[in-house]
Coordinates of C-alpha atoms and ligand atoms in Angstrom, one line a residue:
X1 CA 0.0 0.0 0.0
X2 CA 1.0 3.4 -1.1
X3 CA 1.3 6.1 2.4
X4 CA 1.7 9.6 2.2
X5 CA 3.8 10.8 5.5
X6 CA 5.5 14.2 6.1
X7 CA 9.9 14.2 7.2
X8 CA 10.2 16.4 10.0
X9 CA 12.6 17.6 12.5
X10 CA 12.9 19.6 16.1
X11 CA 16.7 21.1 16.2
X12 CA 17.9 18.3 14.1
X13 CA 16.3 15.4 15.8
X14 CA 14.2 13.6 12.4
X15 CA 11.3 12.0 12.5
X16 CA 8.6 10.5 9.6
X17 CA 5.5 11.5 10.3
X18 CA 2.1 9.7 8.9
X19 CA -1.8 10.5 9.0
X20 CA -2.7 7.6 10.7
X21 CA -6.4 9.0 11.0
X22 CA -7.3 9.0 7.2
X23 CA -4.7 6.1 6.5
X24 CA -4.2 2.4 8.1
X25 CA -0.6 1.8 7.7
X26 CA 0.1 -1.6 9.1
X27 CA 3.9 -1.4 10.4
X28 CA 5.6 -3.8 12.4
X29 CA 9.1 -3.8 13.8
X30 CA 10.7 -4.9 10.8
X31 CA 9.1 -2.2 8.8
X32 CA 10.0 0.5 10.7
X33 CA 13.8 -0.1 11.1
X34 CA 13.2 -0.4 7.4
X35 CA 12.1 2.6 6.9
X36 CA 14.6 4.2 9.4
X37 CA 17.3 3.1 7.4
X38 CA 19.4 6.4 6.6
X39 CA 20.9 4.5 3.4
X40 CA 17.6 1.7 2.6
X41 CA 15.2 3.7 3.4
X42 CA 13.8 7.0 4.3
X43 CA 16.0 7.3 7.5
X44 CA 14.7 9.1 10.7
X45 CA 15.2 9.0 14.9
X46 CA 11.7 8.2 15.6
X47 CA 8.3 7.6 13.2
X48 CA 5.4 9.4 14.6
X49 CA 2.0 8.3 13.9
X50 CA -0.5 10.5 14.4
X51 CA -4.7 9.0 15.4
X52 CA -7.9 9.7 16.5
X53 CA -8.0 10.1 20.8
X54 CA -9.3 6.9 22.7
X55 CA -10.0 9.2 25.8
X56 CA -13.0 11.9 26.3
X57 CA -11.6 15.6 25.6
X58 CA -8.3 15.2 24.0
X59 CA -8.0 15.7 20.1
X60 CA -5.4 13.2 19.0
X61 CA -3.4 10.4 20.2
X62 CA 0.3 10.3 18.8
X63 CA 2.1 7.2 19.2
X64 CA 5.9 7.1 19.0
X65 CA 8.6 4.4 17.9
X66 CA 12.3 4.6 17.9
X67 CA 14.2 3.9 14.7
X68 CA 14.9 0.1 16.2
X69 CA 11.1 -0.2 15.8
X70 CA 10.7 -0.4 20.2
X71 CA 7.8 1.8 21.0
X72 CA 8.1 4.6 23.5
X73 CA 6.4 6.9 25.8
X74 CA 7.3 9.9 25.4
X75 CA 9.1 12.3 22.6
X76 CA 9.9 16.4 23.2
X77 CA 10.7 17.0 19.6
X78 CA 8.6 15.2 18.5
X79 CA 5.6 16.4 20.6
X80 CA 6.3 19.9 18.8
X81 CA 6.5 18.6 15.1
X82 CA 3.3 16.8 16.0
X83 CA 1.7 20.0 16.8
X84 CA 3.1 21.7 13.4
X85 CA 2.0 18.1 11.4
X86 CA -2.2 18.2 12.9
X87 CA -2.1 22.3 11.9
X88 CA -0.3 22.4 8.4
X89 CA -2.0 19.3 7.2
X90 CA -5.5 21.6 8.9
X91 CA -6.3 18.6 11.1
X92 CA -7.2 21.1 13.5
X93 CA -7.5 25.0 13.3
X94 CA -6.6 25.1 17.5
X95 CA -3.4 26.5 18.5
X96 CA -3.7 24.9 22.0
X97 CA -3.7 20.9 21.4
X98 CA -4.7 18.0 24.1
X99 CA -3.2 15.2 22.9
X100 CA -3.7 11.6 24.2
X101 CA 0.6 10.0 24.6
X102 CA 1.7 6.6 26.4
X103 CA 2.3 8.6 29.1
X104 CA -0.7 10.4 29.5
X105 CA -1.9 13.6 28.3
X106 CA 0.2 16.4 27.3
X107 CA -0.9 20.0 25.8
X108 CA 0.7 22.1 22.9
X109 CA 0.7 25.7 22.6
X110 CA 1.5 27.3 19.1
X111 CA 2.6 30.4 19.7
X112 CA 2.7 33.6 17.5
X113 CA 6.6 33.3 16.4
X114 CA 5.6 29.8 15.3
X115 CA 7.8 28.2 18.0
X116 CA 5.8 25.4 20.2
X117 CA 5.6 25.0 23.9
X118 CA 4.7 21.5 25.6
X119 CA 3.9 21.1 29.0
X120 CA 5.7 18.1 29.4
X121 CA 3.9 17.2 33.4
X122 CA 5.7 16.6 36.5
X123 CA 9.1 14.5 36.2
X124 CA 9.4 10.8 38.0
X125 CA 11.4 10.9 40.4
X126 CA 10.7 7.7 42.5
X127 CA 13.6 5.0 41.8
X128 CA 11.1 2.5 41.2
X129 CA 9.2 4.4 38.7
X130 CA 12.3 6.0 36.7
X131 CA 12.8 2.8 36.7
X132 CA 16.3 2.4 38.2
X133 CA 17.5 -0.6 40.5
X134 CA 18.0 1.5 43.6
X135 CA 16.2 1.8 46.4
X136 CA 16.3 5.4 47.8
X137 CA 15.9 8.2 46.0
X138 CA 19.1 10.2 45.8
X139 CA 19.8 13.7 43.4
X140 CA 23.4 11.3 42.9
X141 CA 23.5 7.6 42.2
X142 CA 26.7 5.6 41.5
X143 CA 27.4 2.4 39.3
X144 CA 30.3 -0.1 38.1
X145 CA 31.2 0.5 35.1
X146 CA 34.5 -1.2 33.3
X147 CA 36.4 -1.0 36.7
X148 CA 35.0 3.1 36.4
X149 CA 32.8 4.6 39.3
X150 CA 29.9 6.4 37.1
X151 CA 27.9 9.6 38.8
X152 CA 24.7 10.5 37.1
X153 CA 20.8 11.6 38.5
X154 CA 17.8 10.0 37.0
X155 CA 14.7 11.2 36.2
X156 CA 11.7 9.8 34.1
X157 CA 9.7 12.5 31.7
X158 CA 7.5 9.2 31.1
X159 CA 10.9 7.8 29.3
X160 CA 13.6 7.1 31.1
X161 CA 17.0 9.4 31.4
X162 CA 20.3 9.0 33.2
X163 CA 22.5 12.6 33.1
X164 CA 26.1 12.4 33.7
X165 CA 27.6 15.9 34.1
X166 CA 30.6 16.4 32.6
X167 CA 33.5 18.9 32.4
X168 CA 33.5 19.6 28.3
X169 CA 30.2 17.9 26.1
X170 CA 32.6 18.0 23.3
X171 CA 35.5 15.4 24.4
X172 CA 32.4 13.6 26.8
X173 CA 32.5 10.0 25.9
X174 CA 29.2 9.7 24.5
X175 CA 29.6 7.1 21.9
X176 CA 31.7 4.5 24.1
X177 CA 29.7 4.7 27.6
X178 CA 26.2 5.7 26.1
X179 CA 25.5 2.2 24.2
X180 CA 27.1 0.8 27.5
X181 CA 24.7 2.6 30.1
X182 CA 21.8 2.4 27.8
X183 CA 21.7 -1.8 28.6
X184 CA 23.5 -1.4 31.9
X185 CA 21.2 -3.8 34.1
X186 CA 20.7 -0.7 36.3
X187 CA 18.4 0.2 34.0
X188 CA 15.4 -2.6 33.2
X189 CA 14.0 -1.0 30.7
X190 CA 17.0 0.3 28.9
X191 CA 17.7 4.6 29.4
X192 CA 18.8 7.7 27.1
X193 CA 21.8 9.0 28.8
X194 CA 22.6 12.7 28.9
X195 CA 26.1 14.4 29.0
X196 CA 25.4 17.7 30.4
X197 CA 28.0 20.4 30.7
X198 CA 26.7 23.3 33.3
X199 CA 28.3 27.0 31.5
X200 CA 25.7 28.7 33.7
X201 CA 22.8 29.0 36.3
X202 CA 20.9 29.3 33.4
X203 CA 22.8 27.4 30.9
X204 CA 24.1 24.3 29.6
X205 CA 25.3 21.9 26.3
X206 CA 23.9 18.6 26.2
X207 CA 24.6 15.3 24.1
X208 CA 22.0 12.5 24.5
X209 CA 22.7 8.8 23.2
X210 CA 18.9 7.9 22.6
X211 CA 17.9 4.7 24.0
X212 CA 16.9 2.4 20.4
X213 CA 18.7 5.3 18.4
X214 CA 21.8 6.2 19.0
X215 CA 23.3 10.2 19.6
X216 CA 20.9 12.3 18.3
X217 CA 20.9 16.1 17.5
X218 CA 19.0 17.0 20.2
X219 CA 16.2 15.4 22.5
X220 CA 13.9 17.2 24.1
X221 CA 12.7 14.6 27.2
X222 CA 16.4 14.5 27.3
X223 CA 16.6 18.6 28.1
X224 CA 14.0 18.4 30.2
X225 CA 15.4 15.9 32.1
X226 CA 19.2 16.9 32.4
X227 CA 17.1 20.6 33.6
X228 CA 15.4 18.4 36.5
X229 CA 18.7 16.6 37.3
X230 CA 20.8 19.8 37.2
X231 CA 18.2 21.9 39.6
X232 CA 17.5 18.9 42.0
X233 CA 21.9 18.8 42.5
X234 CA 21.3 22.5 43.0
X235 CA 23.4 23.2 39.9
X236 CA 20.9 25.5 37.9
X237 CA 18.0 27.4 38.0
X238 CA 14.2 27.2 37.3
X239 CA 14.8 28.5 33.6
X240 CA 17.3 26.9 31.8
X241 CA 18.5 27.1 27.8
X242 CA 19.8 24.2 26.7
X243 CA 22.4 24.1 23.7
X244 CA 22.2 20.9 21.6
X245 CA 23.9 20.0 18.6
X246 CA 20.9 20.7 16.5
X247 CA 19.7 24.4 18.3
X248 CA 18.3 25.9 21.4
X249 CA 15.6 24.7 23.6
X250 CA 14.3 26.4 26.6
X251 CA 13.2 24.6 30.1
X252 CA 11.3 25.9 33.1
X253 CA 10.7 23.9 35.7
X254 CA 9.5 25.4 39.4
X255 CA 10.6 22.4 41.2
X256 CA 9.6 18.9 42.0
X257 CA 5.6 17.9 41.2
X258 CA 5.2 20.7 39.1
X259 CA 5.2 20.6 35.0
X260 CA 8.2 20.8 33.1
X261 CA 7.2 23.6 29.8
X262 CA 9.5 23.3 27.0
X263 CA 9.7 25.5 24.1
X264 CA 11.4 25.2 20.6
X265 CA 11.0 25.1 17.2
X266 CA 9.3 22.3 14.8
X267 CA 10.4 22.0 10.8
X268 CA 8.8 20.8 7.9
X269 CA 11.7 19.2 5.6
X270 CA 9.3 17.5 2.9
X271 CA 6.4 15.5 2.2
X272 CA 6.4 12.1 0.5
X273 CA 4.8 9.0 -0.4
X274 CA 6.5 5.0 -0.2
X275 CA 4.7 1.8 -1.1
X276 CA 5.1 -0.3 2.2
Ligands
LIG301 N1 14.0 12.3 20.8 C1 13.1 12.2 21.8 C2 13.0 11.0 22.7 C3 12.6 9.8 21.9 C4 12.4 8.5 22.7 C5 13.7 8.0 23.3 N2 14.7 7.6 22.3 C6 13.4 6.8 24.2 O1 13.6 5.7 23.9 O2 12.8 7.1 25.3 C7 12.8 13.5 22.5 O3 12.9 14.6 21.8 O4 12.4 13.5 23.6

């Protein structure tokens, strides 16, 4: 069958994006590492599929898979090109959007300079819940790694994020420990790991290896999580930009049980069709 779908990206981070309201596209695993293929196929981070709510008062449900075809729970970036996909393709005329995720409800606000804010709910803190194998919750947890004592803070923005802060995000190791830390058996359900270098209060780079991705140009869950882990060490401040490789994003975050709003762009690159 012949689908129409629309390549997006938030600061670099790609994703294929599909109509799954007018159209039934019937995509398993295989398919979508497939179609995430950089060289085979259409190549993207994460496919979003946009379809019709299964809960009272929200206006769509997006449903999100990582370029290994695992599905996940959450996506910043890609919670933003959503928003940009349902207006430009006049799914909706709203410029505040409810929309059903696998980790609850989230809304969108379009604003005037065409820039998208997401209030991304209350970050997980709980061990349990992250999940991490630890007991206590702590702002610092420790593991063995290689014969190497690894620091980092957790924190769940319905995914799962480990942040390691680092002296210099430039020389931080992110291609040899993040495949390592992302199936370290601290971490049962696998974890995106951060390398976040603090320049500010009010300030940081970060490098995230994506869990069933690799290093991407920028995750937003990932942002929104190293701004969490940063504040709770007592490191930065309730407003925080965050320089990724792909752009800027902003964070405020008041402080533990409070939402998390983040706000950046979202891109239209092209729009396409592929018999699957
Ligand atoms: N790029 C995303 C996060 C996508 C999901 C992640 N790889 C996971 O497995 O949890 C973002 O912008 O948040």
């Amino acid at each position: 069958m012949r689908i129409r779908f629309t390549k997006m990206h938030g600061l670099g981070n790609d994703f294929m994006v599909i109509d799954a309201i007018s159209q039934q596209p019937q995509l398993d695993g295989a398919a979508i590492r497939k179609l995430a293929d950089r060289q085979f196929g259409i190549g993207f981070d994460q496919l979003l599929l946009v379809e019709c709510p299964t809960k009272p008062d929200v206006d769509f449900r997006y449903r999100i898979y990582n370029a290994d075809g695992s599905e996940v729970e959450n996506c910043g970036n890609g919670a933003r090109c959503f928003a940009k996909f349902v207006r430009d393709r006049r799914l909706t005329g709203k410029s505040s959007i409810a929309v059903q995720t696998a980790n609850g409800i989230m809304t969108l606000n379009v604003q005037a300079d065409g820039r998208i804010s997401a209030d991304m709910g209350a970050p997980i803190l709980a061990p349990q819940e992250v999940p991490i194998q630890q007991t206590e919750q702590a702002c610092v947890y420790t593991l063995e790694l290689d014969n190497q004592t690894i620091e980092f803070g957790a924190a769940s923005m319905g995914n799962p994020h480990a942040v390691l802060v680092v002296d210099n995000v430039e020389t931080a190791p992110v291609e040899s420990l993040g495949p390592k830390l992302e199936t370290h058996p601290m971490f049962p359900n696998r974890v995106n790991v951060g390398f976040m270098q603090v320049l500010a209060r009010n300030e940081i780079s970060l490098r995230v290896f994506e869990r069933g991705v690799g290093e991407t140009l920028a995750c937003g869950t990932g942002a929104c999580a190293a701004a969490v882990v940063g504040q709770l060490q007592g490191l930065l401040d309730s407003q925080v930009t965050v320089h990724l490789p792909g752009g800027d994003l902003t964070i405020q975050w008041p402080g533990p049980g409070q939402s998390l709003i983040m706000t950046g762009p979202a891109v239209t690159v092209y729009q396409g069709q592929i018999r699957l």
